[in-house]
PDB file of C-alpha atoms and ligand atoms in Angstrom:
ATOM      1  CA  MET A   1      29.768  70.326  22.861  1.00 56.00           C
ATOM      2  CA  SER A   2      28.367  69.990  19.263  1.00 57.00           C
ATOM      3  CA  LYS A   3      28.955  66.962  17.362  1.00 61.00           C
ATOM      4  CA  ARG A   4      27.215  68.201  14.455  1.00 67.00           C
ATOM      5  CA  ILE A   5      30.235  70.230  12.544  1.00 71.00           C
ATOM      6  CA  PRO A   6      33.435  68.258  12.258  1.00 77.00           C
ATOM      7  CA  TRP A   7      35.616  70.279  13.601  1.00 80.00           C
ATOM      8  CA  GLU A   8      37.948  67.765  16.189  1.00 79.00           C
ATOM      9  CA  ALA A   9      40.434  67.996  13.270  1.00 86.00           C
ATOM     10  CA  ASP A  10      41.130  71.984  13.365  1.00 93.00           C
ATOM     11  CA  ILE A  11      40.834  73.052  16.915  1.00 95.00           C
ATOM     12  CA  LEU A  12      43.994  72.342  19.246  1.00 95.00           C
ATOM     13  CA  GLU A  13      41.979  72.520  22.260  1.00 96.00           C
ATOM     14  CA  VAL A  14      38.425  74.291  23.690  1.00 97.00           C
ATOM     15  CA  LEU A  15      38.780  77.144  25.993  1.00 98.00           C
ATOM     16  CA  ILE A  16      35.459  78.349  27.069  1.00 98.00           C
ATOM     17  CA  ASN A  17      32.672  76.343  26.634  1.00 97.00           C
ATOM     18  CA  GLU A  18      28.896  76.897  25.713  1.00 97.00           C
ATOM     19  CA  GLU A  19      27.999  76.335  29.079  1.00 98.00           C
ATOM     20  CA  GLN A  20      30.952  79.242  30.623  1.00 98.00           C
ATOM     21  CA  ILE A  21      29.198  81.515  27.750  1.00 98.00           C
ATOM     22  CA  ARG A  22      26.075  81.491  28.590  1.00 98.00           C
ATOM     23  CA  ALA A  23      26.772  81.688  32.432  1.00 98.00           C
ATOM     24  CA  LYS A  24      28.957  84.634  31.599  1.00 98.00           C
ATOM     25  CA  THR A  25      26.338  86.216  28.776  1.00 98.00           C
ATOM     26  CA  ALA A  26      23.435  86.032  31.477  1.00 98.00           C
ATOM     27  CA  GLU A  27      26.213  87.623  34.317  1.00 98.00           C
ATOM     28  CA  ILE A  28      26.613  90.802  32.235  1.00 98.00           C
ATOM     29  CA  ALA A  29      23.321  91.046  30.776  1.00 98.00           C
ATOM     30  CA  HIS A  30      22.490  91.063  34.454  1.00 98.00           C
ATOM     31  CA  GLN A  31      25.343  93.678  35.147  1.00 98.00           C
ATOM     32  CA  ILE A  32      24.415  96.231  32.564  1.00 98.00           C
ATOM     33  CA  SER A  33      20.337  95.869  33.303  1.00 98.00           C
ATOM     34  CA  GLN A  34      21.353  96.989  36.896  1.00 98.00           C
ATOM     35  CA  ASP A  35      23.307 100.016  35.800  1.00 98.00           C
ATOM     36  CA  TYR A  36      21.301 101.238  33.027  1.00 98.00           C
ATOM     37  CA  GLU A  37      17.875 100.716  34.922  1.00 97.00           C
ATOM     38  CA  GLY A  38      15.032 102.520  33.703  1.00 96.00           C
ATOM     39  CA  LYS A  39      16.948 103.335  30.809  1.00 97.00           C
ATOM     40  CA  GLU A  40      17.407 102.638  27.274  1.00 96.00           C
ATOM     41  CA  VAL A  41      20.452 101.981  25.482  1.00 98.00           C
ATOM     42  CA  ILE A  42      21.602 100.960  21.591  1.00 98.00           C
ATOM     43  CA  LEU A  43      24.226  98.270  21.478  1.00 98.00           C
ATOM     44  CA  VAL A  44      26.695  98.564  18.361  1.00 98.00           C
ATOM     45  CA  GLY A  45      27.609  95.697  17.247  1.00 98.00           C
ATOM     46  CA  VAL A  46      30.792  95.032  15.773  1.00 97.00           C
ATOM     47  CA  MET A  47      30.514  92.600  12.638  1.00 95.00           C
ATOM     48  CA  VAL A  48      30.606  90.245  11.963  1.00 94.00           C
ATOM     49  CA  GLY A  49      32.301  88.430  14.546  1.00 95.00           C
ATOM     50  CA  ALA A  50      30.087  90.132  17.640  1.00 98.00           C
ATOM     51  CA  VAL A  51      27.401  88.951  16.365  1.00 97.00           C
ATOM     52  CA  VAL A  52      26.657  85.818  18.228  1.00 98.00           C
ATOM     53  CA  PHE A  53      27.669  87.177  21.992  1.00 98.00           C
ATOM     54  CA  LEU A  54      25.429  89.738  21.134  1.00 98.00           C
ATOM     55  CA  ALA A  55      22.317  87.789  19.700  1.00 98.00           C
ATOM     56  CA  ASP A  56      22.642  86.022  22.605  1.00 98.00           C
ATOM     57  CA  LEU A  57      23.570  89.250  25.349  1.00 98.00           C
ATOM     58  CA  MET A  58      20.218  91.028  24.174  1.00 98.00           C
ATOM     59  CA  ARG A  59      17.769  88.199  25.129  1.00 98.00           C
ATOM     60  CA  ALA A  60      19.329  88.038  28.796  1.00 98.00           C
ATOM     61  CA  MET A  61      18.867  91.917  29.041  1.00 97.00           C
ATOM     62  CA  GLU A  62      16.224  92.693  31.800  1.00 96.00           C
ATOM     63  CA  ILE A  63      16.189  96.500  30.019  1.00 97.00           C
ATOM     64  CA  PRO A  64      14.938  97.732  26.663  1.00 97.00           C
ATOM     65  CA  VAL A  65      17.305  98.159  24.085  1.00 98.00           C
ATOM     66  CA  SER A  66      18.077  98.950  20.245  1.00 98.00           C
ATOM     67  CA  VAL A  67      20.664  96.968  17.909  1.00 98.00           C
ATOM     68  CA  ASP A  68      22.616  98.424  15.615  1.00 98.00           C
ATOM     69  CA  PHE A  69      25.779  97.588  13.640  1.00 98.00           C
ATOM     70  CA  VAL A  70      29.113  98.770  12.544  1.00 97.00           C
ATOM     71  CA  ALA A  71      31.641  96.978  10.156  1.00 95.00           C
ATOM     72  CA  ILE A  72      35.195  97.120  10.338  1.00 90.00           C
ATOM     73  CA  SER A  73      37.704  96.438   8.061  1.00 81.00           C
ATOM     74  CA  SER A  74      38.950  93.251   9.540  1.00 56.00           C
ATOM     75  CA  TYR A  75      42.108  91.104   9.317  1.00 51.00           C
ATOM     76  CA  GLY A  76      40.998  88.654   5.972  1.00 46.00           C
ATOM     77  CA  LYS A  77      43.679  85.660   5.845  1.00 46.00           C
ATOM     78  CA  ASP A  78      45.770  87.263   7.772  1.00 52.00           C
ATOM     79  CA  THR A  79      45.761  86.773  11.888  1.00 47.00           C
ATOM     80  CA  ARG A  80      47.687  89.865  13.015  1.00 55.00           C
ATOM     81  CA  SER A  81      46.248  93.448  12.984  1.00 56.00           C
ATOM     82  CA  SER A  82      47.851  95.942   9.981  1.00 58.00           C
ATOM     83  CA  GLY A  83      46.823  98.726  12.556  1.00 60.00           C
ATOM     84  CA  VAL A  84      44.682  99.853   9.211  1.00 67.00           C
ATOM     85  CA  VAL A  85      41.298 100.718  10.706  1.00 78.00           C
ATOM     86  CA  ARG A  86      38.621 101.811   8.553  1.00 83.00           C
ATOM     87  CA  ILE A  87      34.731 101.673   8.773  1.00 90.00           C
ATOM     88  CA  LEU A  88      33.252  99.588   6.271  1.00 93.00           C
ATOM     89  CA  LYS A  89      29.573  99.701   6.731  1.00 96.00           C
ATOM     90  CA  ASP A  90      28.428 102.815   9.413  1.00 97.00           C
ATOM     91  CA  LEU A  91      25.261 103.248  12.164  1.00 98.00           C
ATOM     92  CA  ASP A  92      22.097 103.490  10.717  1.00 98.00           C
ATOM     93  CA  MET A  93      20.698 104.992  14.064  1.00 98.00           C
ATOM     94  CA  ASN A  94      21.814 108.548  15.269  1.00 98.00           C
ATOM     95  CA  ILE A  95      23.110 108.011  18.895  1.00 98.00           C
ATOM     96  CA  GLU A  96      23.585 111.937  20.198  1.00 98.00           C
ATOM     97  CA  SER A  97      22.060 112.088  23.595  1.00 98.00           C
ATOM     98  CA  LYS A  98      22.145 108.515  23.528  1.00 98.00           C
ATOM     99  CA  HIS A  99      23.378 105.492  25.952  1.00 98.00           C
ATOM    100  CA  VAL A 100      25.532 103.261  24.077  1.00 98.00           C
ATOM    101  CA  ILE A 101      27.244 100.356  24.465  1.00 98.00           C
ATOM    102  CA  ILE A 102      29.656  98.500  21.943  1.00 98.00           C
ATOM    103  CA  VAL A 103      29.775  95.154  21.696  1.00 98.00           C
ATOM    104  CA  GLU A 104      32.650  93.027  20.494  1.00 98.00           C
ATOM    105  CA  ASP A 105      33.941  89.556  19.936  1.00 98.00           C
ATOM    106  CA  ILE A 106      37.677  89.944  20.820  1.00 97.00           C
ATOM    107  CA  VAL A 107      39.967  93.180  22.136  1.00 97.00           C
ATOM    108  CA  ASP A 108      43.306  92.038  20.677  1.00 94.00           C
ATOM    109  CA  THR A 109      46.048  94.715  19.839  1.00 93.00           C
ATOM    110  CA  GLY A 110      42.794  97.804  20.803  1.00 94.00           C
ATOM    111  CA  LEU A 111      43.571  99.521  17.388  1.00 91.00           C
ATOM    112  CA  THR A 112      39.763  98.761  16.721  1.00 92.00           C
ATOM    113  CA  LEU A 113      38.403  99.440  19.722  1.00 94.00           C
ATOM    114  CA  LYS A 114      39.994 102.619  20.009  1.00 94.00           C
ATOM    115  CA  TYR A 115      39.168 103.791  16.733  1.00 92.00           C
ATOM    116  CA  LEU A 116      35.490 103.258  17.210  1.00 95.00           C
ATOM    117  CA  VAL A 117      35.339 104.713  20.542  1.00 96.00           C
ATOM    118  CA  ASP A 118      36.850 108.198  19.169  1.00 95.00           C
ATOM    119  CA  ASN A 119      34.458 107.887  16.223  1.00 95.00           C
ATOM    120  CA  LEU A 120      31.538 107.327  18.298  1.00 97.00           C
ATOM    121  CA  SER A 121      32.276 109.620  21.039  1.00 98.00           C
ATOM    122  CA  ALA A 122      32.466 112.956  18.826  1.00 98.00           C
ATOM    123  CA  ARG A 123      28.868 111.716  18.032  1.00 98.00           C
ATOM    124  CA  SER A 124      28.065 113.074  21.396  1.00 98.00           C
ATOM    125  CA  PRO A 125      26.258 109.930  22.681  1.00 98.00           C
ATOM    126  CA  ALA A 126      24.972 110.762  26.721  1.00 98.00           C
ATOM    127  CA  THR A 127      27.593 107.456  27.455  1.00 98.00           C
ATOM    128  CA  LEU A 128      29.375 105.219  25.620  1.00 98.00           C
ATOM    129  CA  ARG A 129      30.722 102.030  27.342  1.00 98.00           C
ATOM    130  CA  VAL A 130      32.398  99.093  26.188  1.00 98.00           C
ATOM    131  CA  CYS A 131      31.521  95.258  26.407  1.00 98.00           C
ATOM    132  CA  ALA A 132      33.734  92.465  25.271  1.00 98.00           C
ATOM    133  CA  LEU A 133      33.585  88.680  25.110  1.00 98.00           C
ATOM    134  CA  LEU A 134      37.306  88.628  24.954  1.00 98.00           C
ATOM    135  CA  ASP A 135      40.559  89.924  25.934  1.00 98.00           C
ATOM    136  CA  LYS A 136      43.746  89.399  24.980  1.00 97.00           C
ATOM    137  CA  PRO A 137      45.464  92.053  26.914  1.00 96.00           C
ATOM    138  CA  SER A 138      48.694  90.440  26.207  1.00 95.00           C
ATOM    139  CA  ARG A 139      48.956  92.006  22.729  1.00 92.00           C
ATOM    140  CA  ARG A 140      47.578  95.534  23.453  1.00 95.00           C
ATOM    141  CA  LYS A 141      49.352  98.370  21.721  1.00 93.00           C
ATOM    142  CA  VAL A 142      47.055 101.136  22.791  1.00 94.00           C
ATOM    143  CA  PRO A 143      45.524 101.208  25.681  1.00 95.00           C
ATOM    144  CA  VAL A 144      40.940 100.939  25.756  1.00 96.00           C
ATOM    145  CA  THR A 145      38.501 100.462  28.399  1.00 97.00           C
ATOM    146  CA  ILE A 146      36.513  97.686  28.378  1.00 98.00           C
ATOM    147  CA  HIS A 147      33.864  98.371  31.090  1.00 98.00           C
ATOM    148  CA  TYR A 148      32.441  94.567  30.613  1.00 98.00           C
ATOM    149  CA  VAL A 149      34.679  91.911  30.112  1.00 98.00           C
ATOM    150  CA  GLY A 150      33.290  88.106  29.440  1.00 98.00           C
ATOM    151  CA  PHE A 151      37.044  86.025  29.649  1.00 98.00           C
ATOM    152  CA  THR A 152      40.840  86.967  29.504  1.00 98.00           C
ATOM    153  CA  VAL A 153      42.433  84.950  26.852  1.00 97.00           C
ATOM    154  CA  PRO A 154      45.957  84.280  26.094  1.00 96.00           C
ATOM    155  CA  ASP A 155      47.834  84.937  23.143  1.00 95.00           C
ATOM    156  CA  LYS A 156      46.582  82.501  20.675  1.00 94.00           C
ATOM    157  CA  PHE A 157      44.400  82.897  17.704  1.00 95.00           C
ATOM    158  CA  VAL A 158      41.167  81.497  18.604  1.00 97.00           C
ATOM    159  CA  VAL A 159      37.557  80.715  16.901  1.00 97.00           C
ATOM    160  CA  GLY A 160      34.236  79.689  17.495  1.00 97.00           C
ATOM    161  CA  TYR A 161      31.208  81.589  18.731  1.00 98.00           C
ATOM    162  CA  GLY A 162      31.271  84.216  15.962  1.00 98.00           C
ATOM    163  CA  LEU A 163      35.041  84.528  15.671  1.00 97.00           C
ATOM    164  CA  ASP A 164      36.235  83.210  12.451  1.00 95.00           C
ATOM    165  CA  PHE A 165      39.736  82.408  10.457  1.00 95.00           C
ATOM    166  CA  ASP A 166      38.599  83.425   6.928  1.00 93.00           C
ATOM    167  CA  GLN A 167      34.845  83.310   7.701  1.00 93.00           C
ATOM    168  CA  ARG A 168      34.968  79.872   8.953  1.00 94.00           C
ATOM    169  CA  TYR A 169      34.242  78.586  12.699  1.00 96.00           C
ATOM    170  CA  ARG A 170      31.750  81.360  13.287  1.00 96.00           C
ATOM    171  CA  ASN A 171      29.096  78.486  14.088  1.00 95.00           C
ATOM    172  CA  LEU A 172      30.872  76.760  16.428  1.00 96.00           C
ATOM    173  CA  PRO A 173      28.839  77.330  20.111  1.00 96.00           C
ATOM    174  CA  PHE A 174      32.648  77.242  21.856  1.00 97.00           C
ATOM    175  CA  VAL A 175      35.473  79.222  21.549  1.00 98.00           C
ATOM    176  CA  GLY A 176      38.385  77.330  20.754  1.00 97.00           C
ATOM    177  CA  VAL A 177      42.144  77.619  20.087  1.00 97.00           C
ATOM    178  CA  LEU A 178      42.755  76.805  16.127  1.00 94.00           C
ATOM    179  CA  ARG A 179      45.466  74.467  15.120  1.00 93.00           C
ATOM    180  CA  PRO A 180      48.190  76.598  13.781  1.00 89.00           C
ATOM    181  CA  GLU A 181      49.271  74.274  10.881  1.00 90.00           C
ATOM    182  CA  ILE A 182      45.591  75.776   9.937  1.00 89.00           C
ATOM    183  CA  TYR A 183      46.436  79.381   9.307  1.00 82.00           C
ATOM    184  CA  ALA A 184      50.130  79.006   9.112  1.00 82.00           C
ATOM    185  CA  GLY A 185      48.827  77.116   5.716  1.00 68.00           C
TER     186      GLY A 185
HETATM  187  P1  5GP B   1      42.450  94.514  17.442  1.00 59.07           P
HETATM  188  O1  5GP B   1      41.528  95.669  16.684  1.00 59.07           O
HETATM  189  O2  5GP B   1      42.078  94.819  19.110  1.00 59.07           O
HETATM  190  O3  5GP B   1      44.142  94.189  17.523  1.00 59.07           O
HETATM  191  O4  5GP B   1      41.362  93.060  16.886  1.00 59.07           O
HETATM  192  C1  5GP B   1      40.368  93.408  17.014  1.00 59.07           C
HETATM  193  C2  5GP B   1      39.600  92.297  16.234  1.00 59.07           C
HETATM  194  O5  5GP B   1      40.942  91.549  15.622  1.00 59.07           O
HETATM  195  C3  5GP B   1      38.411  91.396  16.090  1.00 59.07           C
HETATM  196  O6  5GP B   1      37.151  91.994  15.964  1.00 59.07           O
HETATM  197  C4  5GP B   1      38.497  90.352  15.648  1.00 59.07           C
HETATM  198  O7  5GP B   1      37.782  90.833  14.542  1.00 59.07           O
HETATM  199  C5  5GP B   1      40.078  90.191  15.261  1.00 59.07           C
HETATM  200  N1  5GP B   1      41.189  89.236  16.256  1.00 59.07           N
HETATM  201  C6  5GP B   1      41.517  89.289  17.286  1.00 59.07           C
HETATM  202  N2  5GP B   1      42.015  88.653  17.891  1.00 59.07           N
HETATM  203  C7  5GP B   1      41.290  87.316  16.937  1.00 59.07           C
HETATM  204  C8  5GP B   1      41.711  86.257  17.833  1.00 59.07           C
HETATM  205  O8  5GP B   1      42.102  85.413  18.325  1.00 59.07           O
HETATM  206  N3  5GP B   1      40.670  85.196  16.903  1.00 59.07           N
HETATM  207  C9  5GP B   1      40.121  85.904  15.713  1.00 59.07           C
HETATM  208  N4  5GP B   1      39.176  85.044  15.003  1.00 59.07           N
HETATM  209  N5  5GP B   1      39.857  87.194  15.841  1.00 59.07           N
HETATM  210  C10 5GP B   1      40.647  87.903  16.529  1.00 59.07           C
END
């Protein structure tokens, strides 16, 4: 566990450690490589939270991949979803007739993912699937299919490995629960 970052005061508990993330990422990358053998995929990372996972996932994959990003309006300092979703940065690539996998950090209410899936489906990709490092099913508001899931997490606000609170903690190498007093202000 990283001692370079003084995280102990802000993190209540480490939920998923570096080794667990590494092993699961390799497992998912291998599964995707098998499922798409002989094909080429475009990984669509949802900024900014998914970039750490995406960077590790793509390097563990055994098939040709290209990468693009979308940015979606985020919570800012609010830790609960407003339900309002909009695209801040669209794809650079044309995904028509391509095999596309959306890479998310966490699926919570599902509103962001539902919006993205609907939006990208309308561009006629050959196939469209979803890969999420974390799934928080207890808070789901709309049903969404996640084809590749890393870990299911409880209804707690988590940070690290790409996930932030107010843009901080993304560089923690593990996923941990943020002390409620930090976001309670
Ligand atoms: P949804 O639209 O599914 O409610 O929210 C998805 C987005 O909400 C994620 O991509 C992430 O940015 C944010 N989010 C949801 N739950 C958490 C959490 O526990 N921690 C952090 N840092 N972000 C979260």
